[in-house]
Amino acid sequence: MEFMVKEAGLLRVRSLPLTREARGNVLMIHGGGQDWWVFESWMRAFAAAGYAAHALSLRGHGDSWPMPDAEFCALSVDDYCADIVQACKALGLTRACLIGHSLGGIAAQLAAQQLDCGALVLVASAGPAALGTRRGLLAPDRPVVRTAQEARERYFHSASADVVEATIRRLIPESPGALNTSGGRAAVDAARIRCPVLAISGARDATDVPGAMQLAPLYGGSAIVLADTGHNIMQERSGGLACEMILAWLSSLQD
């Protein structure tokens, strides 16, 4: 299956075509300094299971809306929330399941307050203000770039060396404004999120995100903690298992 590029205003979304009626729409949202490609294997698995699978490139990432550094640095997580809402509306993704990783996870929580979502899956997700501030503020005037060593230590625990190095080569700068308005600083009204919620975390996550057992109760949701797994769950050795568990959970909602 070949990925198709779809336009959503100034955003770009990668999608996989379906040869049958979809079981539902899924929109995947990447984390900081990364892009849609972190979800490649999950998109194929979801499409094979009968879902219309889409992955968003947030503004300033990949081939979505480019912008000058000053404008990029001034972004907030609310802007990324707006990107999700815009993509869903532009592509007609009704009752979509949002799957957000890390920074994309808190943006997905904010978007789920506005959208009529079918489900919300939070993968090693940043948490809302209700769980407290998780890190200090970054310098606001320059994009954040992780060194190769920082990326290895922060994002991975069990992934193969080939996967780690391939990911490091594709990392891109992130907006300090988006990072500074996440990390436990974004207020989410849990009462406005009415869809089922699943939170997944890795027991060996070296970043500052909350674990699934902390995050899921805020939304009356379910929690999964994967042993021997780091932050980039999709690319860790348990990434396939995590994908299967999400698909099984979604199927249980439809039974």
PDB file of C-alpha atoms in Angstrom:
ATOM      1  CA  MET A   1       0.000   0.000   0.000  1.00  0.00           C
ATOM      2  CA  GLU A   2       1.373   3.391  -1.022  1.00  0.00           C
ATOM      3  CA  PHE A   3       0.868   6.454   1.148  1.00  0.00           C
ATOM      4  CA  MET A   4      -1.162   9.286  -0.345  1.00  0.00           C
ATOM      5  CA  VAL A   5      -0.589  12.947   0.534  1.00  0.00           C
ATOM      6  CA  LYS A   6      -3.776  14.859   1.307  1.00  0.00           C
ATOM      7  CA  GLU A   7      -4.049  18.606   1.711  1.00  0.00           C
ATOM      8  CA  ALA A   8      -5.816  20.024   4.763  1.00  0.00           C
ATOM      9  CA  GLY A   9      -5.432  23.726   4.243  1.00  0.00           C
ATOM     10  CA  LEU A  10      -1.771  24.487   4.925  1.00  0.00           C
ATOM     11  CA  LEU A  11      -1.285  21.077   6.509  1.00  0.00           C
ATOM     12  CA  ARG A  12      -0.412  17.765   4.930  1.00  0.00           C
ATOM     13  CA  VAL A  13      -1.733  14.396   5.977  1.00  0.00           C
ATOM     14  CA  ARG A  14      -0.445  10.971   4.903  1.00  0.00           C
ATOM     15  CA  SER A  15      -3.214   8.450   4.264  1.00  0.00           C
ATOM     16  CA  LEU A  16      -3.481   4.847   3.162  1.00  0.00           C
ATOM     17  CA  PRO A  17      -6.201   3.914   0.652  1.00  0.00           C
ATOM     18  CA  LEU A  18      -8.850   1.348   1.558  1.00  0.00           C
ATOM     19  CA  THR A  19     -10.339  -1.252  -0.755  1.00  0.00           C
ATOM     20  CA  ARG A  20     -13.420  -1.732   1.424  1.00  0.00           C
ATOM     21  CA  GLU A  21     -15.698   0.226   3.706  1.00  0.00           C
ATOM     22  CA  ALA A  22     -13.717   1.581   6.632  1.00  0.00           C
ATOM     23  CA  ARG A  23     -14.387   0.456  10.189  1.00  0.00           C
ATOM     24  CA  GLY A  24     -13.632   4.012  11.249  1.00  0.00           C
ATOM     25  CA  ASN A  25     -11.260   6.950  10.823  1.00  0.00           C
ATOM     26  CA  VAL A  26      -7.959   7.153  12.673  1.00  0.00           C
ATOM     27  CA  LEU A  27      -5.741  10.256  12.824  1.00  0.00           C
ATOM     28  CA  MET A  28      -2.259   9.871  14.311  1.00  0.00           C
ATOM     29  CA  ILE A  29      -0.378  12.887  15.670  1.00  0.00           C
ATOM     30  CA  HIS A  30       3.400  12.810  16.118  1.00  0.00           C
ATOM     31  CA  GLY A  31       5.453  14.157  18.986  1.00  0.00           C
ATOM     32  CA  GLY A  32       8.043  16.906  19.240  1.00  0.00           C
ATOM     33  CA  GLY A  33      10.883  17.006  16.733  1.00  0.00           C
ATOM     34  CA  GLN A  34       9.398  14.147  14.744  1.00  0.00           C
ATOM     35  CA  ASP A  35       6.860  13.764  11.943  1.00  0.00           C
ATOM     36  CA  TRP A  36       4.167  11.489  10.509  1.00  0.00           C
ATOM     37  CA  TRP A  37       6.688   8.750   9.665  1.00  0.00           C
ATOM     38  CA  VAL A  38       6.931   7.532  13.273  1.00  0.00           C
ATOM     39  CA  PHE A  39       3.536   5.923  12.644  1.00  0.00           C
ATOM     40  CA  GLU A  40       4.313   4.194   9.320  1.00  0.00           C
ATOM     41  CA  SER A  41       4.080   0.631  10.670  1.00  0.00           C
ATOM     42  CA  TRP A  42       0.973   1.394  12.728  1.00  0.00           C
ATOM     43  CA  MET A  43      -0.743   3.011   9.759  1.00  0.00           C
ATOM     44  CA  ARG A  44      -0.223  -0.149   7.697  1.00  0.00           C
ATOM     45  CA  ALA A  45      -1.529  -2.309  10.543  1.00  0.00           C
ATOM     46  CA  PHE A  46      -4.618  -0.145  10.995  1.00  0.00           C
ATOM     47  CA  ALA A  47      -5.324  -0.103   7.253  1.00  0.00           C
ATOM     48  CA  ALA A  48      -4.957  -3.885   7.123  1.00  0.00           C
ATOM     49  CA  ALA A  49      -7.474  -4.109   9.981  1.00  0.00           C
ATOM     50  CA  GLY A  50      -9.975  -2.057   7.977  1.00  0.00           C
ATOM     51  CA  TYR A  51      -9.478   1.452   9.358  1.00  0.00           C
ATOM     52  CA  ALA A  52      -8.970   4.582   7.284  1.00  0.00           C
ATOM     53  CA  ALA A  53      -5.500   5.451   8.602  1.00  0.00           C
ATOM     54  CA  HIS A  54      -4.136   9.000   8.486  1.00  0.00           C
ATOM     55  CA  ALA A  55      -1.083  10.693  10.041  1.00  0.00           C
ATOM     56  CA  LEU A  56      -0.740  14.461  10.336  1.00  0.00           C
ATOM     57  CA  SER A  57       2.351  16.594   9.848  1.00  0.00           C
ATOM     58  CA  LEU A  58       1.889  19.475  12.269  1.00  0.00           C
ATOM     59  CA  ARG A  59       2.605  22.997  11.018  1.00  0.00           C
ATOM     60  CA  GLY A  60       6.313  23.682  10.658  1.00  0.00           C
ATOM     61  CA  HIS A  61       7.044  19.946  10.409  1.00  0.00           C
ATOM     62  CA  GLY A  62       7.846  17.912   7.318  1.00  0.00           C
ATOM     63  CA  ASP A  63       6.175  19.397   4.254  1.00  0.00           C
ATOM     64  CA  SER A  64       3.347  21.116   6.125  1.00  0.00           C
ATOM     65  CA  TRP A  65       3.181  24.878   6.549  1.00  0.00           C
ATOM     66  CA  PRO A  66       6.780  26.225   6.695  1.00  0.00           C
ATOM     67  CA  MET A  67       7.437  29.396   8.644  1.00  0.00           C
ATOM     68  CA  PRO A  68      10.290  31.677   9.750  1.00  0.00           C
ATOM     69  CA  ASP A  69      12.093  30.646  12.932  1.00  0.00           C
ATOM     70  CA  ALA A  70      10.610  33.519  14.950  1.00  0.00           C
ATOM     71  CA  GLU A  71       7.069  32.495  14.026  1.00  0.00           C
ATOM     72  CA  PHE A  72       7.847  28.819  14.611  1.00  0.00           C
ATOM     73  CA  CYS A  73       9.325  29.528  18.044  1.00  0.00           C
ATOM     74  CA  ALA A  74       6.205  31.483  19.037  1.00  0.00           C
ATOM     75  CA  LEU A  75       3.829  28.572  18.404  1.00  0.00           C
ATOM     76  CA  SER A  76       1.882  27.069  21.287  1.00  0.00           C
ATOM     77  CA  VAL A  77       0.346  23.667  21.849  1.00  0.00           C
ATOM     78  CA  ASP A  78      -3.000  25.353  21.135  1.00  0.00           C
ATOM     79  CA  ASP A  79      -1.792  25.871  17.556  1.00  0.00           C
ATOM     80  CA  TYR A  80      -1.151  22.140  17.242  1.00  0.00           C
ATOM     81  CA  CYS A  81      -4.616  21.490  18.648  1.00  0.00           C
ATOM     82  CA  ALA A  82      -5.991  23.752  15.918  1.00  0.00           C
ATOM     83  CA  ASP A  83      -4.061  21.718  13.333  1.00  0.00           C
ATOM     84  CA  ILE A  84      -5.798  18.520  14.473  1.00  0.00           C
ATOM     85  CA  VAL A  85      -9.234  20.134  14.387  1.00  0.00           C
ATOM     86  CA  GLN A  86      -8.529  21.615  10.951  1.00  0.00           C
ATOM     87  CA  ALA A  87      -7.308  18.293   9.539  1.00  0.00           C
ATOM     88  CA  CYS A  88     -10.367  16.404  10.814  1.00  0.00           C
ATOM     89  CA  LYS A  89     -12.755  18.957   9.370  1.00  0.00           C
ATOM     90  CA  ALA A  90     -10.939  19.381   6.047  1.00  0.00           C
ATOM     91  CA  LEU A  91     -10.749  15.623   5.433  1.00  0.00           C
ATOM     92  CA  GLY A  92     -14.209  14.867   6.812  1.00  0.00           C
ATOM     93  CA  LEU A  93     -12.887  12.531   9.498  1.00  0.00           C
ATOM     94  CA  THR A  94     -16.094  12.039  11.484  1.00  0.00           C
ATOM     95  CA  ARG A  95     -16.009  10.246  14.834  1.00  0.00           C
ATOM     96  CA  ALA A  96     -12.271   9.833  14.375  1.00  0.00           C
ATOM     97  CA  CYS A  97     -10.023   8.009  16.806  1.00  0.00           C
ATOM     98  CA  LEU A  98      -7.160  10.357  17.681  1.00  0.00           C
ATOM     99  CA  ILE A  99      -3.844   8.680  18.486  1.00  0.00           C
ATOM    100  CA  GLY A 100      -1.358  11.182  19.902  1.00  0.00           C
ATOM    101  CA  HIS A 101       2.248  10.532  20.867  1.00  0.00           C
ATOM    102  CA  SER A 102       4.104  12.668  23.413  1.00  0.00           C
ATOM    103  CA  LEU A 103       3.595  16.362  22.526  1.00  0.00           C
ATOM    104  CA  GLY A 104       1.012  15.206  19.984  1.00  0.00           C
ATOM    105  CA  GLY A 105      -0.807  13.508  22.848  1.00  0.00           C
ATOM    106  CA  ILE A 106      -1.513  16.682  24.785  1.00  0.00           C
ATOM    107  CA  ALA A 107      -2.517  18.412  21.539  1.00  0.00           C
ATOM    108  CA  ALA A 108      -4.930  15.510  20.958  1.00  0.00           C
ATOM    109  CA  GLN A 109      -6.378  15.917  24.463  1.00  0.00           C
ATOM    110  CA  LEU A 110      -7.043  19.592  23.742  1.00  0.00           C
ATOM    111  CA  ALA A 111      -8.592  18.764  20.367  1.00  0.00           C
ATOM    112  CA  ALA A 112     -10.820  16.066  21.862  1.00  0.00           C
ATOM    113  CA  GLN A 113     -12.539  18.798  23.878  1.00  0.00           C
ATOM    114  CA  GLN A 114     -13.781  20.296  20.597  1.00  0.00           C
ATOM    115  CA  LEU A 115     -14.281  17.289  18.335  1.00  0.00           C
ATOM    116  CA  ASP A 116     -16.855  14.525  18.437  1.00  0.00           C
ATOM    117  CA  CYS A 117     -14.205  11.824  18.686  1.00  0.00           C
ATOM    118  CA  GLY A 118     -14.857   8.122  18.538  1.00  0.00           C
ATOM    119  CA  ALA A 119     -11.904   7.387  20.828  1.00  0.00           C
ATOM    120  CA  LEU A 120      -8.692   8.915  22.163  1.00  0.00           C
ATOM    121  CA  VAL A 121      -5.446   6.947  22.472  1.00  0.00           C
ATOM    122  CA  LEU A 122      -2.586   8.603  24.368  1.00  0.00           C
ATOM    123  CA  VAL A 123       0.814   7.055  23.622  1.00  0.00           C
ATOM    124  CA  ALA A 124       3.591   8.101  26.024  1.00  0.00           C
ATOM    125  CA  SER A 125       1.632  11.327  26.108  1.00  0.00           C
ATOM    126  CA  ALA A 126       2.382  14.604  27.787  1.00  0.00           C
ATOM    127  CA  GLY A 127      -0.133  15.319  30.517  1.00  0.00           C
ATOM    128  CA  PRO A 128      -2.409  18.252  31.296  1.00  0.00           C
ATOM    129  CA  ALA A 129      -2.006  20.831  34.042  1.00  0.00           C
ATOM    130  CA  ALA A 130      -4.011  18.632  36.419  1.00  0.00           C
ATOM    131  CA  LEU A 131      -0.932  16.380  36.745  1.00  0.00           C
ATOM    132  CA  GLY A 132       1.412  19.267  37.479  1.00  0.00           C
ATOM    133  CA  THR A 133       4.312  20.890  35.675  1.00  0.00           C
ATOM    134  CA  ARG A 134       6.826  18.332  34.475  1.00  0.00           C
ATOM    135  CA  ARG A 135       9.787  20.455  33.328  1.00  0.00           C
ATOM    136  CA  GLY A 136      11.334  23.917  33.299  1.00  0.00           C
ATOM    137  CA  LEU A 137      10.988  26.451  30.522  1.00  0.00           C
ATOM    138  CA  LEU A 138      13.208  26.364  27.449  1.00  0.00           C
ATOM    139  CA  ALA A 139      14.839  29.376  25.795  1.00  0.00           C
ATOM    140  CA  PRO A 140      11.991  30.890  23.748  1.00  0.00           C
ATOM    141  CA  ASP A 141      14.018  32.370  20.891  1.00  0.00           C
ATOM    142  CA  ARG A 142      15.514  29.350  19.127  1.00  0.00           C
ATOM    143  CA  PRO A 143      14.164  26.012  17.861  1.00  0.00           C
ATOM    144  CA  VAL A 144      14.898  22.997  20.023  1.00  0.00           C
ATOM    145  CA  VAL A 145      17.181  20.417  18.431  1.00  0.00           C
ATOM    146  CA  ARG A 146      18.027  17.149  20.165  1.00  0.00           C
ATOM    147  CA  THR A 147      21.552  15.822  19.762  1.00  0.00           C
ATOM    148  CA  ALA A 148      21.951  12.234  18.638  1.00  0.00           C
ATOM    149  CA  GLN A 149      22.971  11.194  22.145  1.00  0.00           C
ATOM    150  CA  GLU A 150      20.005  12.982  23.739  1.00  0.00           C
ATOM    151  CA  ALA A 151      17.645  11.273  21.300  1.00  0.00           C
ATOM    152  CA  ARG A 152      19.071   7.829  22.020  1.00  0.00           C
ATOM    153  CA  GLU A 153      18.739   8.342  25.777  1.00  0.00           C
ATOM    154  CA  ARG A 154      15.317  10.029  25.762  1.00  0.00           C
ATOM    155  CA  TYR A 155      13.381   8.133  23.134  1.00  0.00           C
ATOM    156  CA  PHE A 156      14.577   4.534  23.082  1.00  0.00           C
ATOM    157  CA  HIS A 157      15.172   1.532  25.290  1.00  0.00           C
ATOM    158  CA  SER A 158      14.699  -1.648  23.254  1.00  0.00           C
ATOM    159  CA  ALA A 159      14.608  -0.537  19.611  1.00  0.00           C
ATOM    160  CA  SER A 160      17.187  -1.995  17.237  1.00  0.00           C
ATOM    161  CA  ALA A 161      20.260   0.073  16.458  1.00  0.00           C
ATOM    162  CA  ASP A 162      19.133   0.422  12.840  1.00  0.00           C
ATOM    163  CA  VAL A 163      15.754   1.870  13.899  1.00  0.00           C
ATOM    164  CA  VAL A 164      17.377   4.247  16.374  1.00  0.00           C
ATOM    165  CA  GLU A 165      19.895   5.589  13.878  1.00  0.00           C
ATOM    166  CA  ALA A 166      17.291   5.915  11.110  1.00  0.00           C
ATOM    167  CA  THR A 167      15.062   7.935  13.452  1.00  0.00           C
ATOM    168  CA  ILE A 168      17.885  10.177  14.595  1.00  0.00           C
ATOM    169  CA  ARG A 169      18.678  11.050  10.975  1.00  0.00           C
ATOM    170  CA  ARG A 170      15.071  12.192  10.452  1.00  0.00           C
ATOM    171  CA  LEU A 171      14.660  14.306  13.599  1.00  0.00           C
ATOM    172  CA  ILE A 172      13.745  17.948  13.018  1.00  0.00           C
ATOM    173  CA  PRO A 173      13.652  21.085  15.207  1.00  0.00           C
ATOM    174  CA  GLU A 174      10.734  21.667  17.567  1.00  0.00           C
ATOM    175  CA  SER A 175       9.115  24.898  18.665  1.00  0.00           C
ATOM    176  CA  PRO A 176      10.141  25.959  22.193  1.00  0.00           C
ATOM    177  CA  GLY A 177       6.789  27.716  22.481  1.00  0.00           C
ATOM    178  CA  ALA A 178       4.923  24.460  21.869  1.00  0.00           C
ATOM    179  CA  LEU A 179       7.113  22.640  24.385  1.00  0.00           C
ATOM    180  CA  ASN A 180       6.818  25.427  26.971  1.00  0.00           C
ATOM    181  CA  THR A 181       3.011  25.390  26.788  1.00  0.00           C
ATOM    182  CA  SER A 182       2.882  21.619  27.222  1.00  0.00           C
ATOM    183  CA  GLY A 183       4.779  19.636  29.856  1.00  0.00           C
ATOM    184  CA  GLY A 184       1.961  19.999  32.372  1.00  0.00           C
ATOM    185  CA  ARG A 185       0.993  23.581  31.553  1.00  0.00           C
ATOM    186  CA  ALA A 186      -1.967  22.965  29.219  1.00  0.00           C
ATOM    187  CA  ALA A 187      -5.363  23.027  30.937  1.00  0.00           C
ATOM    188  CA  VAL A 188      -7.750  20.295  29.789  1.00  0.00           C
ATOM    189  CA  ASP A 189     -11.330  20.003  31.008  1.00  0.00           C
ATOM    190  CA  ALA A 190     -11.796  16.253  31.363  1.00  0.00           C
ATOM    191  CA  ALA A 191     -15.571  16.634  31.438  1.00  0.00           C
ATOM    192  CA  ARG A 192     -15.485  17.835  27.833  1.00  0.00           C
ATOM    193  CA  ILE A 193     -13.822  14.628  26.610  1.00  0.00           C
ATOM    194  CA  ARG A 194     -16.726  12.233  26.277  1.00  0.00           C
ATOM    195  CA  CYS A 195     -15.151   9.466  24.203  1.00  0.00           C
ATOM    196  CA  PRO A 196     -13.398   6.342  25.545  1.00  0.00           C
ATOM    197  CA  VAL A 197      -9.737   6.930  26.402  1.00  0.00           C
ATOM    198  CA  LEU A 198      -6.783   4.532  26.390  1.00  0.00           C
ATOM    199  CA  ALA A 199      -3.372   5.566  27.745  1.00  0.00           C
ATOM    200  CA  ILE A 200      -0.231   3.557  26.972  1.00  0.00           C
ATOM    201  CA  SER A 201       3.216   4.159  28.427  1.00  0.00           C
ATOM    202  CA  GLY A 202       6.598   2.454  28.521  1.00  0.00           C
ATOM    203  CA  ALA A 203       7.997   1.373  31.858  1.00  0.00           C
ATOM    204  CA  ARG A 204      11.445   2.558  30.745  1.00  0.00           C
ATOM    205  CA  ASP A 205      10.417   5.951  29.372  1.00  0.00           C
ATOM    206  CA  ALA A 206      13.270   8.379  30.099  1.00  0.00           C
ATOM    207  CA  THR A 207      11.318  11.555  29.298  1.00  0.00           C
ATOM    208  CA  ASP A 208       9.195  13.672  31.646  1.00  0.00           C
ATOM    209  CA  VAL A 209       5.753  12.466  30.504  1.00  0.00           C
ATOM    210  CA  PRO A 210       3.398  10.919  33.083  1.00  0.00           C
ATOM    211  CA  GLY A 211       2.779   7.197  33.056  1.00  0.00           C
ATOM    212  CA  ALA A 212      -0.446   5.679  31.787  1.00  0.00           C
ATOM    213  CA  MET A 213      -1.513   4.830  35.343  1.00  0.00           C
ATOM    214  CA  GLN A 214      -1.440   8.546  36.176  1.00  0.00           C
ATOM    215  CA  LEU A 215      -3.022   9.776  32.963  1.00  0.00           C
ATOM    216  CA  ALA A 216      -5.881   7.338  32.351  1.00  0.00           C
ATOM    217  CA  PRO A 217      -7.796   8.011  35.614  1.00  0.00           C
ATOM    218  CA  LEU A 218      -8.241  11.679  34.674  1.00  0.00           C
ATOM    219  CA  TYR A 219     -10.544  10.556  31.868  1.00  0.00           C
ATOM    220  CA  GLY A 220     -11.983   7.399  33.393  1.00  0.00           C
ATOM    221  CA  GLY A 221      -9.939   5.533  30.818  1.00  0.00           C
ATOM    222  CA  SER A 222      -7.943   2.329  30.513  1.00  0.00           C
ATOM    223  CA  ALA A 223      -4.189   2.073  31.052  1.00  0.00           C
ATOM    224  CA  ILE A 224      -1.472  -0.166  29.615  1.00  0.00           C
ATOM    225  CA  VAL A 225       2.153  -0.120  30.772  1.00  0.00           C
ATOM    226  CA  LEU A 226       4.633  -1.978  28.573  1.00  0.00           C
ATOM    227  CA  ALA A 227       7.723  -3.505  30.184  1.00  0.00           C
ATOM    228  CA  ASP A 228      11.169  -2.913  28.661  1.00  0.00           C
ATOM    229  CA  THR A 229       9.765  -0.092  26.543  1.00  0.00           C
ATOM    230  CA  GLY A 230      10.920   3.490  26.127  1.00  0.00           C
ATOM    231  CA  HIS A 231       9.291   6.665  24.903  1.00  0.00           C
ATOM    232  CA  ASN A 232       8.984   6.031  21.156  1.00  0.00           C
ATOM    233  CA  ILE A 233       6.667   3.079  21.690  1.00  0.00           C
ATOM    234  CA  MET A 234       5.787   2.776  17.991  1.00  0.00           C
ATOM    235  CA  GLN A 235       9.423   1.991  17.154  1.00  0.00           C
ATOM    236  CA  GLU A 236      10.366  -0.044  20.204  1.00  0.00           C
ATOM    237  CA  ARG A 237      10.422  -3.853  20.112  1.00  0.00           C
ATOM    238  CA  SER A 238       6.967  -3.894  21.702  1.00  0.00           C
ATOM    239  CA  GLY A 239       5.587  -1.457  19.116  1.00  0.00           C
ATOM    240  CA  GLY A 240       3.763  -4.190  17.211  1.00  0.00           C
ATOM    241  CA  LEU A 241       2.239  -5.534  20.422  1.00  0.00           C
ATOM    242  CA  ALA A 242       1.126  -2.034  21.418  1.00  0.00           C
ATOM    243  CA  CYS A 243      -0.557  -1.598  18.042  1.00  0.00           C
ATOM    244  CA  GLU A 244      -2.357  -4.941  18.417  1.00  0.00           C
ATOM    245  CA  MET A 245      -3.568  -3.916  21.876  1.00  0.00           C
ATOM    246  CA  ILE A 246      -4.966  -0.641  20.549  1.00  0.00           C
ATOM    247  CA  LEU A 247      -6.768  -2.469  17.745  1.00  0.00           C
ATOM    248  CA  ALA A 248      -8.191  -4.989  20.228  1.00  0.00           C
ATOM    249  CA  TRP A 249      -9.359  -2.151  22.485  1.00  0.00           C
ATOM    250  CA  LEU A 250     -11.051  -0.374  19.584  1.00  0.00           C
ATOM    251  CA  SER A 251     -12.757  -3.626  18.579  1.00  0.00           C
ATOM    252  CA  SER A 252     -14.045  -4.038  22.120  1.00  0.00           C
ATOM    253  CA  LEU A 253     -15.729  -0.634  21.841  1.00  0.00           C
ATOM    254  CA  GLN A 254     -17.609  -1.829  18.773  1.00  0.00           C
ATOM    255  CA  ASP A 255     -18.817  -5.132  20.234  1.00  0.00           C
TER     256      ASP A 255
END
